[in-house]
Amino acid sequence: MRLVYLTLGWAAGIVLAANAASPAPAVWGVLVLLALVVAALWWRDRRWFALALLAFTLGGLRLALVPTSSDVAQHNNLGGLTIEGVVHAEPDYRDDRTLLRVEAESVTRAGQTTATSGAVLVYAPPSTSARYSDRVRATGLLITPAEADTFSYADYLARGGVFSLMQNAAVEVVSGGHGSPFYTALLDIKERAYGFIARSLPEPAAGLLGGILLGDERGLAPEVREAFNAAGAAHVIAISGFNMALLSGVVMGLLARFRLRGWLAAVTGIGVIALYTLLVGASAGVVRAALMSSLLVIGAFIKRKTYVPASLALVALLLSLQNPTVLWDVGFQLSFFATLGLTLFTEPLSRRFDRLLARLFPQRLARTVGDFLSEPLIVSLAAQIMTLPLIVLYFGRLSPAAMLVNLLIIPAQSYVLFLGLAAVLLACIAPAATQVVFWLVLLPLAWTLGIVRGFGVLPDAAFHADPRLIALFYLIVLGGALMQATQPDWALRLGRFVRVRAVLTSTLLAGFGLALLMGAAAASRPDGHLHVWLLDVGHSNAVLAQTPGGVHLLVDGGRYPSRLLTALGDRLPFNDRAIEVLLITQPDEADTGALNAVLDRYTIGVTLYSGQPNQSETFLALLDRLAAGEVVTARAGYTLDLDDGTRLEILHPPQQPSLSDSLDDQTLAARLSYGNVSFLLTGDLSRAGQQRLLDAGQWPLAAVMQLPRHGGIRSLDATFLQAAQPQVAILQSDRANRLGDPDADTLALLGDIPVYRTDQGGTIHLWTDGAALWVKQTNARSFSTMAACWSKRWITPRAMPGTTG
């Protein structure tokens, strides 16, 4: 179990480096040296604790060293170009395109060719002939992967070392044979196997067998895939790790039923797993799953319960040493926890199942039913216990019938795997005799499709789950497993205390929980400063403010509900469900699309809006919901003074816009002030709107100015900038935007004014006591290191212009 502690320390260091304000690699190196000193001092008495601490710092250092970009990525979002390189992985075939991972070797742009390196994901036409090991030329726009509401495609690709994307590319095959001959042969075998399946079975059964058996989902229609998602069974076709763990468990169970034990059983089990691994192409994810599943076979042979947890820890340690981002790989997580579930729950569930059958049936019938159902049902349930929460987390929803659906279909998957594998192997030897076997596998496939489609169409069959509850579940299970395995004295004494003094323990736990809640409520009280957050919600406008007295003000919200709700939940007190002031700068769904979700969770005090009409159904529905509260048509000259000294002023538009007016020309612009520090919030105000604001006699003087229209080309009027005289500029932008924002010429207008950008550093947090300004920004570079930077700026006192309410 000591290896488990080392791995936990290593993994904790990686996770901390990815989810907190983490220092640079050099600082992690210093922490490693300090941990070495501590290990030397504690070596005699606390050796394993010292080693776990050292592993913790080494894990953080390892993640800090992970590249966060590539050489070819410097050409992202710069226009059309041609890359030349080698297809380095198996193509991913889709209905409308083929995805090629190309290791770029050169870039040609504007007639100039330069050497480069790095992986590019190329979206080729579905008719492309490019295969693994081919040298190709791909022409198109090289862009940065985007981040959506609940899924970051940029993070997903970055975990595989891909930082560039080329969609709708024209692909030309230059030559072939530039990869591994062995891997090429494996992919040829897999392609032949898929051909056998496609010729022998009708759709959608053929596509489902291809997904389950080979991990190839090209034949699955969108409606079938959606049915699996809605019924909570997507893991059956999406991830090979679950199936690999299921395969290993059923193999060992069958070998035990046939009285095959010892080394022969272990070699047979590992041989079946190896054969399946080669058949599906031996991709990195499948090899990881096969490696961990083989641990079950070896662990059963040597009959040591501690072997599998320690071996799982070793595998996780070695894989994350090679690539620490594997901890975020869904396939790795499902393989890891499915294997752990089989280790923890197969035996106890089997005993209880046998006792249940003995009560329900006569002895001989109970034994017959148990022999038929025990392995597929118990192995499936044991794996499902540990993987179902992950399915909820990554697929974003869980059908209320998911447990029933999985209990009905997962036992059939063992027959799908074995009959499908047998049919494919037989097709390679005697193709004429395989059709009957394929018809046999059609039975469990039809059963699976019927169950999934039946439950997938149920109304309201899915709901969103809280990832924190899922994390808590795994912490409890892993903690309990560790306590059960090690049985430390303190845990045994604690258990006896809880059993003997249950009432006292419950009272103490309730008091501790109440104290935590009171402490959290006290910590979230207003601190007498004005806080302003420029939220990182993509290429949209979203600003949150908290006044010294605790009033919350939200400006727009962007288009992504989950990102906005997470940003609000992270910054508002946990017991506060009110946003006192909402500003809508313009009726653009890119800026207001997420507000309907906010109204589901928070109450709005007053809404300030320019009153510009808009016929969008989404925006009209939003206005109808806001009408339940107070909606004020705000225009230039409107002022809102709060008791804590905070002032909100509307500077534009001077009058209510009409339906035909440009949204950007009539954007609501506001200034938020406290003491000598003010924030100019411009949203998407155009240059024409800026000039109109000045012509109306408004003075946009501010210490902090939000750059209009994300700093795009010709978005900032020089006269407007001179009138504002900002000492700090803030910019909201998405690094994956295809507009080229921010524009270099626009940034050049700022001169020496410091600029903070969400596309470079994430959410920007500014706060002031009315005299000084503090700025803090956390640079969340996907899964890798995150650098927190903060600065304090003394604001030059300037008299604020007078306004009238």
CSV table of N, CA, C and O in Angstrom, one decimal, residues 665-728:
chain,number,residue,atom,x,y,z
A,665,ASP,N,-24.1,50.7,-32.5
A,665,ASP,CA,-24.1,52.1,-32.4
A,665,ASP,C,-25.0,52.6,-31.2
A,665,ASP,O,-24.7,53.7,-30.7
A,666,GLN,N,-25.9,51.7,-30.8
A,666,GLN,CA,-26.8,52.1,-29.7
A,666,GLN,C,-26.5,51.3,-28.4
A,666,GLN,O,-27.4,51.2,-27.5
A,667,THR,N,-25.4,50.7,-28.3
A,667,THR,CA,-25.0,49.9,-27.1
A,667,THR,C,-25.1,50.8,-25.9
A,667,THR,O,-24.6,51.9,-25.8
A,668,LEU,N,-25.6,50.2,-24.8
A,668,LEU,CA,-25.7,50.9,-23.5
A,668,LEU,C,-24.3,50.9,-22.9
A,668,LEU,O,-23.7,49.9,-22.6
A,669,ALA,N,-23.7,52.1,-22.7
A,669,ALA,CA,-22.4,52.3,-22.1
A,669,ALA,C,-22.6,52.9,-20.7
A,669,ALA,O,-23.4,53.8,-20.5
A,670,ALA,N,-21.8,52.4,-19.7
A,670,ALA,CA,-22.0,52.8,-18.3
A,670,ALA,C,-20.7,53.0,-17.7
A,670,ALA,O,-19.6,52.5,-18.1
A,671,ARG,N,-20.7,53.8,-16.6
A,671,ARG,CA,-19.5,54.0,-15.7
A,671,ARG,C,-19.9,53.7,-14.3
A,671,ARG,O,-20.9,54.2,-13.7
A,672,LEU,N,-19.1,52.9,-13.7
A,672,LEU,CA,-19.2,52.5,-12.3
A,672,LEU,C,-18.1,53.1,-11.5
A,672,LEU,O,-16.9,52.9,-11.8
A,673,SER,N,-18.5,53.9,-10.4
A,673,SER,CA,-17.5,54.6,-9.7
A,673,SER,C,-17.6,54.4,-8.2
A,673,SER,O,-18.7,54.2,-7.6
A,674,TYR,N,-16.4,54.4,-7.6
A,674,TYR,CA,-16.3,54.4,-6.1
A,674,TYR,C,-15.1,55.2,-5.7
A,674,TYR,O,-14.0,54.9,-6.1
A,675,GLY,N,-15.3,56.3,-5.0
A,675,GLY,CA,-14.2,57.2,-4.6
A,675,GLY,C,-13.6,57.8,-5.9
A,675,GLY,O,-14.3,58.3,-6.8
A,676,ASN,N,-12.3,57.8,-6.0
A,676,ASN,CA,-11.6,58.3,-7.1
A,676,ASN,C,-11.4,57.3,-8.3
A,676,ASN,O,-10.7,57.6,-9.2
A,677,VAL,N,-11.9,56.1,-8.1
A,677,VAL,CA,-11.7,55.1,-9.1
A,677,VAL,C,-13.0,54.8,-9.8
A,677,VAL,O,-14.0,54.6,-9.2
A,678,SER,N,-12.9,54.7,-11.1
A,678,SER,CA,-14.1,54.5,-11.9
A,678,SER,C,-13.8,53.5,-13.0
A,678,SER,O,-12.6,53.3,-13.5
A,679,PHE,N,-14.8,52.7,-13.5
A,679,PHE,CA,-14.7,51.7,-14.5
A,679,PHE,C,-15.7,52.1,-15.6
A,679,PHE,O,-16.9,52.2,-15.4
A,680,LEU,N,-15.1,52.2,-16.8
A,680,LEU,CA,-15.9,52.5,-18.0
A,680,LEU,C,-16.2,51.2,-18.8
A,680,LEU,O,-15.3,50.6,-19.3
A,681,LEU,N,-17.5,50.9,-18.8
A,681,LEU,CA,-18.0,49.6,-19.4
A,681,LEU,C,-18.6,49.9,-20.7
A,681,LEU,O,-19.7,50.5,-20.8
A,682,THR,N,-17.9,49.5,-21.8
A,682,THR,CA,-18.3,50.0,-23.1
A,682,THR,C,-19.0,48.9,-23.9
A,682,THR,O,-19.7,49.2,-24.9
A,683,GLY,N,-18.9,47.6,-23.6
A,683,GLY,CA,-19.5,46.6,-24.3
A,683,GLY,C,-19.1,46.6,-25.8
A,683,GLY,O,-17.9,46.6,-26.1
A,684,ASP,N,-20.1,46.6,-26.7
A,684,ASP,CA,-19.8,46.5,-28.1
A,684,ASP,C,-20.0,47.9,-28.8
A,684,ASP,O,-20.4,48.0,-29.9
A,685,LEU,N,-19.8,49.0,-28.0
A,685,LEU,CA,-20.1,50.3,-28.5
A,685,LEU,C,-19.1,50.6,-29.7
A,685,LEU,O,-17.9,50.5,-29.6
A,686,SER,N,-19.7,50.9,-30.9
A,686,SER,CA,-18.9,51.2,-32.1
A,686,SER,C,-18.3,52.5,-32.0
A,686,SER,O,-18.5,53.4,-31.2
A,687,ARG,N,-17.4,52.8,-33.0
A,687,ARG,CA,-16.8,54.1,-33.1
A,687,ARG,C,-17.8,55.2,-33.4
A,687,ARG,O,-17.7,56.3,-32.8
A,688,ALA,N,-18.8,54.9,-34.2
A,688,ALA,CA,-19.9,55.9,-34.4
A,688,ALA,C,-20.6,56.2,-33.1
A,688,ALA,O,-20.9,57.3,-32.7
A,689,GLY,N,-20.8,55.1,-32.3
A,689,GLY,CA,-21.5,55.3,-31.0
A,689,GLY,C,-20.6,56.1,-30.0
A,689,GLY,O,-21.1,56.9,-29.2
A,690,GLN,N,-19.3,55.9,-30.0
A,690,GLN,CA,-18.3,56.6,-29.2
A,690,GLN,C,-18.3,58.1,-29.5
A,690,GLN,O,-18.4,58.9,-28.7
A,691,GLN,N,-18.3,58.4,-30.8
A,691,GLN,CA,-18.3,59.8,-31.3
A,691,GLN,C,-19.7,60.4,-30.9
A,691,GLN,O,-19.7,61.6,-30.5
A,692,ARG,N,-20.7,59.7,-31.0
A,692,ARG,CA,-22.0,60.2,-30.6
A,692,ARG,C,-22.1,60.5,-29.2
A,692,ARG,O,-22.7,61.5,-28.7
A,693,LEU,N,-21.5,59.7,-28.4
A,693,LEU,CA,-21.5,59.9,-26.9
A,693,LEU,C,-20.7,61.2,-26.6
A,693,LEU,O,-21.2,62.0,-25.8
A,694,LEU,N,-19.6,61.4,-27.3
A,694,LEU,CA,-18.9,62.7,-27.0
A,694,LEU,C,-19.6,63.9,-27.5
A,694,LEU,O,-19.7,65.0,-26.9
A,695,ASP,N,-20.3,63.7,-28.7
A,695,ASP,CA,-21.0,64.9,-29.2
A,695,ASP,C,-22.2,65.3,-28.3
A,695,ASP,O,-22.6,66.4,-28.3
A,696,ALA,N,-22.7,64.3,-27.6
A,696,ALA,CA,-23.8,64.6,-26.7
A,696,ALA,C,-23.4,65.3,-25.4
A,696,ALA,O,-24.2,65.6,-24.5
A,697,GLY,N,-22.1,65.5,-25.2
A,697,GLY,CA,-21.6,66.2,-24.1
A,697,GLY,C,-21.2,65.4,-22.9
A,697,GLY,O,-20.9,65.9,-21.8
A,698,GLN,N,-21.2,64.0,-23.1
A,698,GLN,CA,-20.8,63.1,-22.0
A,698,GLN,C,-19.3,63.1,-22.0
A,698,GLN,O,-18.6,63.2,-23.0
A,699,TRP,N,-18.7,62.9,-20.8
A,699,TRP,CA,-17.3,62.9,-20.5
A,699,TRP,C,-17.0,61.5,-20.0
A,699,TRP,O,-17.3,61.2,-18.8
A,700,PRO,N,-16.4,60.6,-20.8
A,700,PRO,CA,-16.2,59.2,-20.4
A,700,PRO,C,-14.9,59.0,-19.5
A,700,PRO,O,-14.3,57.9,-19.6
A,701,LEU,N,-14.5,60.0,-18.7
A,701,LEU,CA,-13.3,59.9,-17.9
A,701,LEU,C,-13.4,58.6,-17.0
A,701,LEU,O,-14.4,58.4,-16.3
A,702,ALA,N,-12.3,57.8,-17.0
A,702,ALA,CA,-12.4,56.6,-16.1
A,702,ALA,C,-10.9,56.1,-15.9
A,702,ALA,O,-10.0,56.3,-16.7
A,703,ALA,N,-10.7,55.5,-14.7
A,703,ALA,CA,-9.4,55.0,-14.4
A,703,ALA,C,-9.2,53.7,-15.2
A,703,ALA,O,-8.1,53.3,-15.6
A,704,VAL,N,-10.3,52.9,-15.3
A,704,VAL,CA,-10.2,51.6,-16.0
A,704,VAL,C,-11.2,51.6,-17.2
A,704,VAL,O,-12.4,52.0,-17.0
A,705,MET,N,-10.8,51.3,-18.4
A,705,MET,CA,-11.7,51.2,-19.5
A,705,MET,C,-11.7,49.9,-20.1
A,705,MET,O,-10.7,49.3,-20.4
A,706,GLN,N,-12.9,49.4,-20.4
A,706,GLN,CA,-13.1,48.1,-21.1
A,706,GLN,C,-13.0,48.5,-22.6
A,706,GLN,O,-13.7,49.4,-23.1
A,707,LEU,N,-12.1,47.8,-23.4
A,707,LEU,CA,-12.0,48.1,-24.8
A,707,LEU,C,-13.2,47.7,-25.5
A,707,LEU,O,-13.7,46.6,-25.4
A,708,PRO,N,-13.8,48.6,-26.3
A,708,PRO,CA,-15.0,48.3,-27.0
A,708,PRO,C,-14.8,47.2,-28.1
A,708,PRO,O,-13.8,47.0,-28.6
A,709,ARG,N,-15.9,46.4,-28.3
A,709,ARG,CA,-15.9,45.4,-29.3
A,709,ARG,C,-14.7,44.5,-29.3
A,709,ARG,O,-14.2,44.2,-30.4
A,710,HIS,N,-14.3,44.1,-28.1
A,710,HIS,CA,-13.2,43.1,-28.0
A,710,HIS,C,-11.9,43.6,-28.6
A,710,HIS,O,-11.1,42.8,-28.9
A,711,GLY,N,-11.7,44.9,-28.8
A,711,GLY,CA,-10.5,45.4,-29.3
A,711,GLY,C,-10.3,45.1,-30.8
A,711,GLY,O,-9.2,45.0,-31.3
A,712,GLY,N,-11.4,44.9,-31.5
A,712,GLY,CA,-11.3,44.5,-32.9
A,712,GLY,C,-10.8,45.6,-33.8
A,712,GLY,O,-10.5,46.7,-33.4
A,713,ILE,N,-10.7,45.3,-35.1
A,713,ILE,CA,-10.2,46.3,-36.0
A,713,ILE,C,-11.1,47.5,-36.1
A,713,ILE,O,-12.3,47.4,-36.2
A,714,ARG,N,-10.5,48.7,-36.0
A,714,ARG,CA,-11.2,50.0,-36.1
A,714,ARG,C,-12.4,50.0,-35.1
A,714,ARG,O,-13.5,50.5,-35.3
A,715,SER,N,-12.1,49.5,-33.9
A,715,SER,CA,-13.1,49.5,-32.8
A,715,SER,C,-13.0,50.6,-31.8
A,715,SER,O,-13.9,50.9,-31.0
A,716,LEU,N,-11.9,51.3,-31.8
A,716,LEU,CA,-11.6,52.3,-30.8
A,716,LEU,C,-11.3,53.7,-31.4
A,716,LEU,O,-10.4,53.8,-32.3
A,717,ASP,N,-12.1,54.7,-31.1
A,717,ASP,CA,-11.9,56.0,-31.6
A,717,ASP,C,-10.8,56.7,-30.8
A,717,ASP,O,-10.9,56.7,-29.5
A,718,ALA,N,-9.8,57.3,-31.4
A,718,ALA,CA,-8.7,58.0,-30.7
A,718,ALA,C,-9.2,59.1,-29.9
A,718,ALA,O,-8.7,59.3,-28.8
A,719,THR,N,-10.2,59.9,-30.3
A,719,THR,CA,-10.7,61.0,-29.5
A,719,THR,C,-11.4,60.5,-28.3
A,719,THR,O,-11.3,61.1,-27.2
A,720,PHE,N,-12.1,59.4,-28.4
A,720,PHE,CA,-12.8,58.8,-27.3
A,720,PHE,C,-11.8,58.3,-26.2
A,720,PHE,O,-11.9,58.5,-25.0
A,721,LEU,N,-10.7,57.7,-26.7
A,721,LEU,CA,-9.7,57.2,-25.8
A,721,LEU,C,-9.0,58.4,-25.1
A,721,LEU,O,-8.8,58.3,-23.9
A,722,GLN,N,-8.8,59.5,-25.8
A,722,GLN,CA,-8.2,60.7,-25.2
A,722,GLN,C,-9.1,61.3,-24.1
A,722,GLN,O,-8.6,61.7,-23.1
A,723,ALA,N,-10.4,61.2,-24.4
A,723,ALA,CA,-11.4,61.8,-23.4
A,723,ALA,C,-11.5,60.9,-22.2
A,723,ALA,O,-11.6,61.4,-21.0
A,724,ALA,N,-11.4,59.5,-22.4
A,724,ALA,CA,-11.5,58.6,-21.2
A,724,ALA,C,-10.2,58.7,-20.3
A,724,ALA,O,-10.3,58.5,-19.1
A,725,GLN,N,-9.1,58.8,-20.9
A,725,GLN,CA,-7.8,58.9,-20.1
A,725,GLN,C,-7.6,57.7,-19.2
A,725,GLN,O,-7.3,57.9,-18.0
A,726,PRO,N,-7.8,56.5,-19.6
A,726,PRO,CA,-7.7,55.4,-18.7
A,726,PRO,C,-6.3,55.1,-18.3
A,726,PRO,O,-5.3,55.4,-19.0
A,727,GLN,N,-6.1,54.7,-17.1
A,727,GLN,CA,-4.8,54.2,-16.6
A,727,GLN,C,-4.6,52.7,-16.7
A,727,GLN,O,-3.5,52.2,-16.6
A,728,VAL,N,-5.7,52.0,-16.9
A,728,VAL,CA,-5.7,50.6,-17.1
A,728,VAL,C,-6.8,50.2,-18.2
A,728,VAL,O,-7.8,50.8,-18.2
